[in-house]
Each structure stands twice: as structure tokens, then as C-alpha cells.
């Protein structure tokens, strides 16, 4: 049995980021503006701080303008909403991302819905959710967008393939289902109440694991030759060390799958690249210019 190919999300993301850099250059010279991305971080959650720092670094590397807005953990809902409204009105800002989770006193749904849908680069605004599910142009959540890009990179046309998504969150599972439907897959969305999840997963030509359970998807849940996208990021203790693992038992999966994304180095880097991609998309749409064609 041959071992599964590794889908190198880090390399695919590096190519995408380089292309975005060329798009930013082209927009600057042909249309006279540089896209701007604002990231709002409320509180001191350590994981969120790392994510925000990485996003800021990637934004700068792409040549875009980045603004990081830090607010204290004690910030009120009114203060966060006021900040979002200011960014909505700031013409230099094309994309707004409010890092989740927000502190308990803040209603996340109200904050996400306050973001101008044209600047909603996370794709969580109800208007973008509705547009995606009805097949209109939308800003699409970055993680599922990155997964679909990797699938197309590996498989080309996805039409007619059986796709199973384990997980039905608003951030990953549901938008993933919409994107794969748009690619003409036959889509099954599984969740914690699904009966016989292993048997459901074994039907999949494309298996997306997004459950947040370390190494839950075992080798014998995978159809031989299937393409597996592991969205999970789980921190576990093993052999006295802290390690990052996905939702798929990677070593077992390697001997069954046709191709698989590693953790880390798979979905994660694509998520950040897609945030930059969405910022260019938002900038071009809002300013009424065509996306530049670069190699
Ligand atoms: N790489 C990235 O950039 C990135 C981005 C986002 C998330 N993630 C990772 O992806 C994973 C999922 O994130 P999320 O935000 O979608 O998580 P979430 O909101 O917790 O949703 C988890 C989903 O998995 C389902 N589930 C949980 N346990 C299950 C089980 N035993 N059997 C079947 N289904 C089960 C839940 O079902 P119910 O709906 O029935 O409860 C739910 O729909 C996490 O590890 C997260 O860290 C990675």
C-alpha cells in the first residue's frame, strides 16, 4: 500500500500570499490604493494574541496596510461596537476582523452583525452567510475557503464527489458545506448526533474533519484513496511534551488515504492566506475596481 500524499498547506499558502503581494503591487500602481485590514483584539487570550500577531505579520508581508486595535478585557459592548462603526466609516480600511472569542459581557453576534458586510473579511455577517448559501458573490469564511482551495489544488474538478464534513459549526462545517455544494459535490454534514459516524465517513471521497476532538477520526473510518482535510487544532500532552494534533489519527490515516493535510502545516497557513485574499476581494469590490490579473 502506498502512503498518502501530503497536501502541503504551508507551500500552497506561501504561493497564494506571494500572488496576493503581486495583486497589492498592481492595485497600488494601477488604481492608486493599498488595501487596509483592521484586526480588533479584545482582552488578553493567549491563543488570540498569537493569531492576531500572525495575521498582522502576514498583512505587512503582503504589502497591505494593517491596523491592530487592542481593547481591554473589560471593554463594554458599546465600546467595541463604537470601534467597529468607526472602522466601517474609515475609507482606508477595506477589511475588519474581530478576533473571537470575545469576553463574556459582549454579544459576539451583535458585534459581527455591526461590521459593514462589504468589509466583513471573516465572512461571518448574516448577509454574507445568506449570500453564500444562495449562490451570490460573498465574502467567505477563511478556513473553509482555504480547504476548498487545497482540494482543488489536489483534485482539480470536485464535481460529483461524495464529501462528508464532520462538524457543523458556523465557522467551519456549514460554510464548508455551501462551498462544496457550489463545487457540485454531494455533501453530507455529520455532527455529534450522527448515527454510526465511522460508516458515514467511510463513504467519503473527500473527508473534512472539523470536530475539535484530538485524533478522533481513525484509519478505518477512511475510504481507501480518499482525500482528507484535517481542520482540527488540538493541544495535547504526550510523552511529557505539549503537541499540536488534528482531529484525524494522522499516522493511521497515512496508510489508507490518498492524500491528507498535516497538522500543523495544513489548514492553518491557508486560513491566514485566505484572510489576505478576502481583503483584496473586499477592497476591489468596495472600490469598484477589477481584481488585478497577475501570474
Ligand atoms: N486551522 C484553522 O485555521 C482552524 C480554524 C477554525 C477552527 N479550527 C479547529 O477546527 C476544529 C473545529 O472547530 P469549530 O470552531 O468548527 O468547532 P465547534 O464550534 O466546537 O464545532 C464542533 C463540531 O463538531 C461536532 N462534534 C463534536 N464532537 C463530535 C463527535 N464526537 N462526533 C461527531 N461530531 C462531533 C459538533 O457537533 P454538534 O453541533 O452536534 O455539537 C460541532 O458541530 C477545532 O479543533 C478548531 O480548533 C481550525
Short mmCIF file of C-alpha atoms and ligand atoms in Angstrom, two decimals:
data_model
loop_
_atom_site.label_atom_id
_atom_site.label_comp_id
_atom_site.label_asym_id
_atom_site.label_seq_id
_atom_site.Cartn_x
_atom_site.Cartn_y
_atom_site.Cartn_z
CA UNK A 1 0.00 0.00 0.00
CA UNK A 2 1.43 3.38 -0.92
CA UNK A 3 1.43 6.13 1.64
CA UNK A 4 -0.93 9.09 1.30
CA UNK A 5 0.41 12.22 -0.37
CA UNK A 6 0.82 15.15 1.98
CA UNK A 7 -1.12 18.24 0.96
CA UNK A 8 1.40 20.92 1.83
CA UNK A 9 -0.80 23.77 3.05
CA UNK A 10 2.25 25.79 4.02
CA UNK A 11 3.63 25.74 0.47
CA UNK A 12 0.23 26.36 -1.17
CA UNK A 13 -0.34 29.26 1.24
CA UNK A 14 3.12 30.71 0.50
CA UNK A 15 2.30 30.73 -3.22
CA UNK A 16 -1.07 32.34 -2.57
CA UNK A 17 0.50 35.00 -0.36
CA UNK A 18 3.13 35.78 -2.98
CA UNK A 19 0.35 36.17 -5.56
CA UNK A 20 -1.55 38.48 -3.20
CA UNK A 21 1.62 40.54 -2.82
CA UNK A 22 1.71 40.98 -6.61
CA UNK A 23 -2.00 41.91 -6.62
CA UNK A 24 -1.36 44.56 -3.96
CA UNK A 25 1.54 45.97 -6.02
CA UNK A 26 -0.66 46.06 -9.13
CA UNK A 27 -3.52 47.81 -7.28
CA UNK A 28 -1.10 50.39 -5.92
CA UNK A 29 0.34 51.22 -9.33
CA UNK A 30 -2.82 50.94 -11.44
CA UNK A 31 -5.55 52.13 -9.03
CA UNK A 32 -3.55 54.18 -6.52
CA UNK A 33 -4.60 52.49 -3.30
CA UNK A 34 -3.26 49.92 -0.87
CA UNK A 35 -5.85 47.62 0.77
CA UNK A 36 -6.13 48.01 4.55
CA UNK A 37 -7.03 45.36 7.13
CA UNK A 38 -8.02 46.16 10.72
CA UNK A 39 -7.91 43.43 13.36
CA UNK A 40 -9.66 44.07 16.67
CA UNK A 41 -8.46 42.13 19.70
CA UNK A 42 -10.46 42.45 22.92
CA UNK A 43 -8.74 41.05 26.02
CA UNK A 44 -5.60 39.02 26.52
CA UNK A 45 -6.49 35.46 25.45
CA UNK A 46 -3.03 33.97 24.70
CA UNK A 47 -4.10 31.97 21.61
CA UNK A 48 -5.94 35.01 20.19
CA UNK A 49 -2.86 37.15 20.72
CA UNK A 50 -0.76 34.70 18.72
CA UNK A 51 -3.37 34.57 15.92
CA UNK A 52 -3.59 38.37 15.78
CA UNK A 53 0.20 38.74 15.74
CA UNK A 54 0.49 36.23 12.88
CA UNK A 55 -2.25 37.98 10.93
CA UNK A 56 -0.51 41.34 11.41
CA UNK A 57 2.80 39.93 10.22
CA UNK A 58 1.22 38.34 7.13
CA UNK A 59 -0.63 41.57 6.30
CA UNK A 60 2.62 43.57 6.41
CA UNK A 61 4.47 40.97 4.32
CA UNK A 62 1.80 41.18 1.61
CA UNK A 63 2.37 44.95 1.33
CA UNK A 64 -1.10 45.81 2.67
CA UNK A 65 -1.77 48.30 5.43
CA UNK A 66 -2.54 46.65 8.74
CA UNK A 67 -4.06 48.16 11.84
CA UNK A 68 -4.19 46.29 15.14
CA UNK A 69 -6.71 47.60 17.64
CA UNK A 70 -6.32 46.30 21.18
CA UNK A 71 -9.09 46.80 23.69
CA UNK A 72 -9.03 45.75 27.37
CA UNK A 73 -10.85 42.59 28.54
CA UNK A 74 -13.16 44.91 30.50
CA UNK A 75 -14.32 46.77 27.34
CA UNK A 76 -18.09 47.15 27.14
CA UNK A 77 -20.23 46.08 24.23
CA UNK A 78 -20.91 49.74 23.43
CA UNK A 79 -17.18 50.48 23.26
CA UNK A 80 -16.50 47.56 20.91
CA UNK A 81 -19.50 48.45 18.73
CA UNK A 82 -18.35 52.07 18.58
CA UNK A 83 -14.89 50.94 17.43
CA UNK A 84 -16.39 48.76 14.71
CA UNK A 85 -18.59 51.64 13.50
CA UNK A 86 -15.54 53.92 13.29
CA UNK A 87 -13.75 51.31 11.17
CA UNK A 88 -16.85 50.94 8.97
CA UNK A 89 -16.59 54.65 8.19
CA UNK A 90 -12.82 54.67 7.64
CA UNK A 91 -12.18 54.72 3.89
CA UNK A 92 -8.60 53.43 4.30
CA UNK A 93 -9.91 50.21 5.86
CA UNK A 94 -11.20 47.53 3.45
CA UNK A 95 -11.39 44.59 5.85
CA UNK A 96 -12.42 44.33 9.50
CA UNK A 97 -11.82 41.24 11.59
CA UNK A 98 -12.92 40.98 15.22
CA UNK A 99 -10.93 38.17 16.82
CA UNK A 100 -13.13 35.59 18.54
CA UNK A 101 -13.84 34.58 21.24
CA UNK A 102 -14.94 37.88 22.78
CA UNK A 103 -15.20 38.33 26.57
CA UNK A 104 -18.46 37.12 28.14
CA UNK A 105 -20.02 40.58 28.60
CA UNK A 106 -20.01 41.11 24.83
CA UNK A 107 -22.64 39.70 22.48
CA UNK A 108 -20.49 38.33 19.63
CA UNK A 109 -23.40 38.06 17.19
CA UNK A 110 -24.26 41.76 17.68
CA UNK A 111 -20.64 42.77 17.08
CA UNK A 112 -20.26 40.61 13.95
CA UNK A 113 -23.50 41.98 12.57
CA UNK A 114 -22.30 45.55 13.13
CA UNK A 115 -19.43 45.06 10.68
CA UNK A 116 -20.11 46.53 7.24
CA UNK A 117 -20.84 43.39 5.13
CA UNK A 118 -18.57 44.80 2.39
CA UNK A 119 -15.67 44.83 4.90
CA UNK A 120 -16.55 41.52 6.56
CA UNK A 121 -13.39 39.60 5.62
CA UNK A 122 -14.22 36.76 8.04
CA UNK A 123 -17.48 36.18 6.16
CA UNK A 124 -19.49 35.78 9.39
CA UNK A 125 -22.00 38.60 8.80
CA UNK A 126 -25.51 37.27 8.27
CA UNK A 127 -25.64 38.99 4.87
CA UNK A 128 -22.54 37.15 3.65
CA UNK A 129 -23.82 33.87 5.12
CA UNK A 130 -27.08 34.34 3.21
CA UNK A 131 -25.32 35.34 0.01
CA UNK A 132 -23.04 32.29 0.16
CA UNK A 133 -25.94 29.92 0.74
CA UNK A 134 -27.96 31.37 -2.13
CA UNK A 135 -25.03 31.28 -4.54
CA UNK A 136 -24.37 35.04 -4.74
CA UNK A 137 -20.94 36.68 -4.56
CA UNK A 138 -20.00 36.74 -0.89
CA UNK A 139 -17.07 37.17 1.43
CA UNK A 140 -16.50 33.57 2.51
CA UNK A 141 -15.11 32.33 5.86
CA UNK A 142 -11.34 31.90 5.54
CA UNK A 143 -10.88 28.37 6.92
CA UNK A 144 -13.35 26.58 4.62
CA UNK A 145 -12.22 28.74 1.68
CA UNK A 146 -8.63 27.58 2.27
CA UNK A 147 -9.78 23.95 2.49
CA UNK A 148 -11.56 24.15 -0.85
CA UNK A 149 -8.53 25.78 -2.47
CA UNK A 150 -6.36 22.88 -1.25
CA UNK A 151 -8.90 20.32 -2.51
CA UNK A 152 -8.95 21.92 -5.96
CA UNK A 153 -5.18 22.11 -5.96
CA UNK A 154 -5.04 18.36 -5.28
CA UNK A 155 -8.06 17.06 -7.19
CA UNK A 156 -8.94 19.67 -9.81
CA UNK A 157 -12.65 19.31 -10.57
CA UNK A 158 -14.62 18.25 -7.47
CA UNK A 159 -17.86 17.72 -9.35
CA UNK A 160 -19.85 14.63 -8.33
CA UNK A 161 -17.54 13.62 -5.48
CA UNK A 162 -19.01 12.44 -2.17
CA UNK A 163 -17.95 14.89 0.54
CA UNK A 164 -18.51 14.25 4.24
CA UNK A 165 -17.96 17.07 6.72
CA UNK A 166 -17.68 16.06 10.36
CA UNK A 167 -18.72 19.20 12.28
CA UNK A 168 -21.50 21.74 11.70
CA UNK A 169 -20.17 24.97 13.21
CA UNK A 170 -20.99 28.32 11.64
CA UNK A 171 -17.27 28.98 11.26
CA UNK A 172 -16.21 25.78 9.51
CA UNK A 173 -18.76 22.99 8.88
CA UNK A 174 -21.74 24.91 7.49
CA UNK A 175 -19.85 27.28 5.15
CA UNK A 176 -17.74 24.31 4.03
CA UNK A 177 -20.94 22.52 3.05
CA UNK A 178 -22.07 25.51 0.98
CA UNK A 179 -18.72 25.82 -0.78
CA UNK A 180 -18.59 22.11 -1.63
CA UNK A 181 -22.18 22.21 -2.89
CA UNK A 182 -21.14 25.09 -5.13
CA UNK A 183 -18.35 22.82 -6.42
CA UNK A 184 -21.08 20.22 -7.23
CA UNK A 185 -20.09 17.70 -4.56
CA UNK A 186 -22.70 15.50 -2.91
CA UNK A 187 -22.44 16.79 0.63
CA UNK A 188 -23.19 15.14 3.98
CA UNK A 189 -22.79 17.17 7.17
CA UNK A 190 -22.27 15.00 10.25
CA UNK A 191 -22.26 16.06 13.91
CA UNK A 192 -22.44 14.76 17.46
CA UNK A 193 -25.88 13.18 16.94
CA UNK A 194 -24.94 11.40 13.71
CA UNK A 195 -25.54 7.64 13.89
CA UNK A 196 -22.56 5.46 13.02
CA UNK A 197 -20.17 8.29 12.15
CA UNK A 198 -17.39 5.89 11.06
CA UNK A 199 -19.69 4.35 8.41
CA UNK A 200 -20.75 7.81 7.21
CA UNK A 201 -17.12 8.91 6.93
CA UNK A 202 -16.19 5.74 5.01
CA UNK A 203 -18.47 6.85 2.16
CA UNK A 204 -16.42 9.98 1.56
CA UNK A 205 -14.19 10.70 -1.41
CA UNK A 206 -13.48 13.95 0.45
CA UNK A 207 -13.48 13.82 4.24
CA UNK A 208 -13.34 17.08 6.21
CA UNK A 209 -12.68 16.64 9.92
CA UNK A 210 -13.74 19.70 11.95
CA UNK A 211 -14.88 18.39 15.33
CA UNK A 212 -12.24 19.72 17.72
CA UNK A 213 -11.58 16.21 19.15
CA UNK A 214 -7.94 15.10 19.09
CA UNK A 215 -7.33 12.24 16.64
CA UNK A 216 -10.96 11.12 16.69
CA UNK A 217 -11.10 10.06 13.02
CA UNK A 218 -9.34 6.70 12.83
CA UNK A 219 -7.73 4.99 9.86
CA UNK A 220 -10.63 2.57 9.36
CA UNK A 221 -13.10 5.49 9.09
CA UNK A 222 -11.42 6.49 5.82
CA UNK A 223 -12.24 5.15 2.38
CA UNK A 224 -9.05 3.91 0.69
CA UNK A 225 -7.70 6.67 -1.54
CA UNK A 226 -9.90 9.42 -0.05
CA UNK A 227 -8.67 13.00 0.30
CA UNK A 228 -8.68 14.03 3.95
CA UNK A 229 -8.65 17.63 5.19
CA UNK A 230 -7.92 17.89 8.89
CA UNK A 231 -9.18 21.21 10.24
CA UNK A 232 -8.67 20.36 13.91
CA UNK A 233 -6.09 22.12 16.05
CA UNK A 234 -5.84 20.41 19.42
CA UNK A 235 -3.13 20.90 22.02
CA UNK A 236 -2.38 17.64 23.87
CA UNK A 237 0.22 16.33 26.32
CA UNK A 238 2.17 13.34 25.02
CA UNK A 239 5.42 11.87 26.34
CA UNK A 240 5.69 14.84 28.70
CA UNK A 241 5.53 17.34 25.84
CA UNK A 242 2.77 19.62 24.54
CA UNK A 243 1.95 18.81 20.93
CA UNK A 244 -0.48 20.04 18.31
CA UNK A 245 -2.60 17.31 16.73
CA UNK A 246 -5.56 17.37 14.38
CA UNK A 247 -8.95 15.66 14.51
CA UNK A 248 -7.56 12.76 12.44
CA UNK A 249 -5.25 9.99 13.70
CA UNK A 250 -2.60 11.05 11.20
CA UNK A 251 -0.27 8.02 11.32
CA UNK A 252 -3.17 5.58 10.76
CA UNK A 253 -4.71 7.74 8.07
CA UNK A 254 -1.45 7.86 6.11
CA UNK A 255 -1.72 4.20 5.15
CA UNK A 256 -5.35 4.49 3.92
CA UNK A 257 -5.97 7.96 2.48
CA UNK A 258 -4.89 9.08 -0.97
CA UNK A 259 -3.89 12.50 0.35
CA UNK A 260 -4.07 14.29 3.68
CA UNK A 261 -3.29 17.67 5.23
CA UNK A 262 -0.83 17.64 8.17
CA UNK A 263 -1.33 19.44 11.49
CA UNK A 264 0.39 21.82 11.77
CA UNK A 265 1.21 22.94 8.23
CA UNK A 266 -2.09 22.19 6.50
CA UNK A 267 -5.29 24.18 7.03
CA UNK A 268 -3.79 26.76 9.44
CA UNK A 269 -1.47 28.57 6.99
CA UNK A 270 -4.22 28.60 4.34
CA UNK A 271 -6.62 30.32 6.74
CA UNK A 272 -4.30 33.32 7.10
CA UNK A 273 -3.58 33.45 3.36
CA UNK A 274 -7.34 33.45 2.69
CA UNK A 275 -7.82 36.36 5.07
CA UNK A 276 -5.44 38.38 2.88
CA UNK A 277 -7.19 37.06 -0.25
CA UNK A 278 -10.55 38.20 1.17
CA UNK A 279 -9.12 41.63 1.99
CA UNK A 280 -8.10 42.13 -1.64
CA UNK A 281 -11.53 40.85 -2.74
CA UNK A 282 -13.27 43.28 -0.37
CA UNK A 283 -11.06 46.21 -1.42
CA UNK A 284 -11.70 45.65 -5.13
CA UNK A 285 -15.47 45.20 -4.71
CA UNK A 286 -15.96 48.15 -2.38
CA UNK A 287 -13.87 50.45 -4.57
CA UNK A 288 -15.42 49.15 -7.80
CA UNK A 289 -12.17 48.03 -9.43
CA UNK A 290 -11.40 44.70 -11.10
CA UNK A 291 -9.15 42.31 -9.25
CA UNK A 292 -5.76 42.61 -10.98
CA UNK A 293 -4.71 39.69 -13.15
CA UNK A 294 -1.23 38.55 -12.04
CA UNK A 295 0.64 35.29 -12.79
N1 LIG B 1 -6.98 25.56 11.13
C1 LIG B 1 -7.74 26.62 11.35
O1 LIG B 1 -7.45 27.71 10.88
C2 LIG B 1 -8.97 26.45 12.18
C3 LIG B 1 -9.99 27.40 12.14
C4 LIG B 1 -11.15 27.17 12.86
C5 LIG B 1 -11.25 26.04 13.66
N2 LIG B 1 -10.20 25.16 13.72
C6 LIG B 1 -10.26 23.92 14.52
O2 LIG B 1 -11.25 23.09 13.94
C7 LIG B 1 -11.90 22.34 14.95
C8 LIG B 1 -13.40 22.62 14.85
O3 LIG B 1 -13.62 23.99 15.10
P1 LIG B 1 -15.09 24.60 15.21
O4 LIG B 1 -14.95 26.02 15.57
O5 LIG B 1 -15.85 24.22 13.98
O6 LIG B 1 -15.63 23.76 16.50
P2 LIG B 1 -17.03 23.75 17.24
O7 LIG B 1 -17.74 25.03 17.06
O8 LIG B 1 -16.73 23.24 18.61
O9 LIG B 1 -17.85 22.62 16.46
C9 LIG B 1 -17.50 21.27 16.53
C10 LIG B 1 -18.47 20.46 15.71
O10 LIG B 1 -18.07 19.10 15.82
C11 LIG B 1 -19.16 18.30 16.21
N3 LIG B 1 -18.69 17.25 17.10
C12 LIG B 1 -18.10 17.38 18.31
N4 LIG B 1 -17.84 16.16 18.83
C13 LIG B 1 -18.28 15.26 17.94
C14 LIG B 1 -18.33 13.83 17.93
N5 LIG B 1 -17.84 13.11 18.93
N6 LIG B 1 -18.86 13.24 16.84
C15 LIG B 1 -19.36 13.96 15.83
N7 LIG B 1 -19.35 15.30 15.78
C16 LIG B 1 -18.83 15.93 16.84
C17 LIG B 1 -20.11 19.23 16.96
O11 LIG B 1 -21.40 18.68 16.84
P3 LIG B 1 -22.72 19.39 17.49
O12 LIG B 1 -23.03 20.54 16.59
O13 LIG B 1 -23.75 18.32 17.43
O14 LIG B 1 -22.32 19.81 18.87
C18 LIG B 1 -19.91 20.54 16.19
O15 LIG B 1 -20.78 20.63 15.09
C19 LIG B 1 -11.26 22.78 16.26
O16 LIG B 1 -10.20 21.88 16.55
C20 LIG B 1 -10.69 24.14 15.94
O17 LIG B 1 -9.56 24.46 16.75
C21 LIG B 1 -9.07 25.33 12.98
#
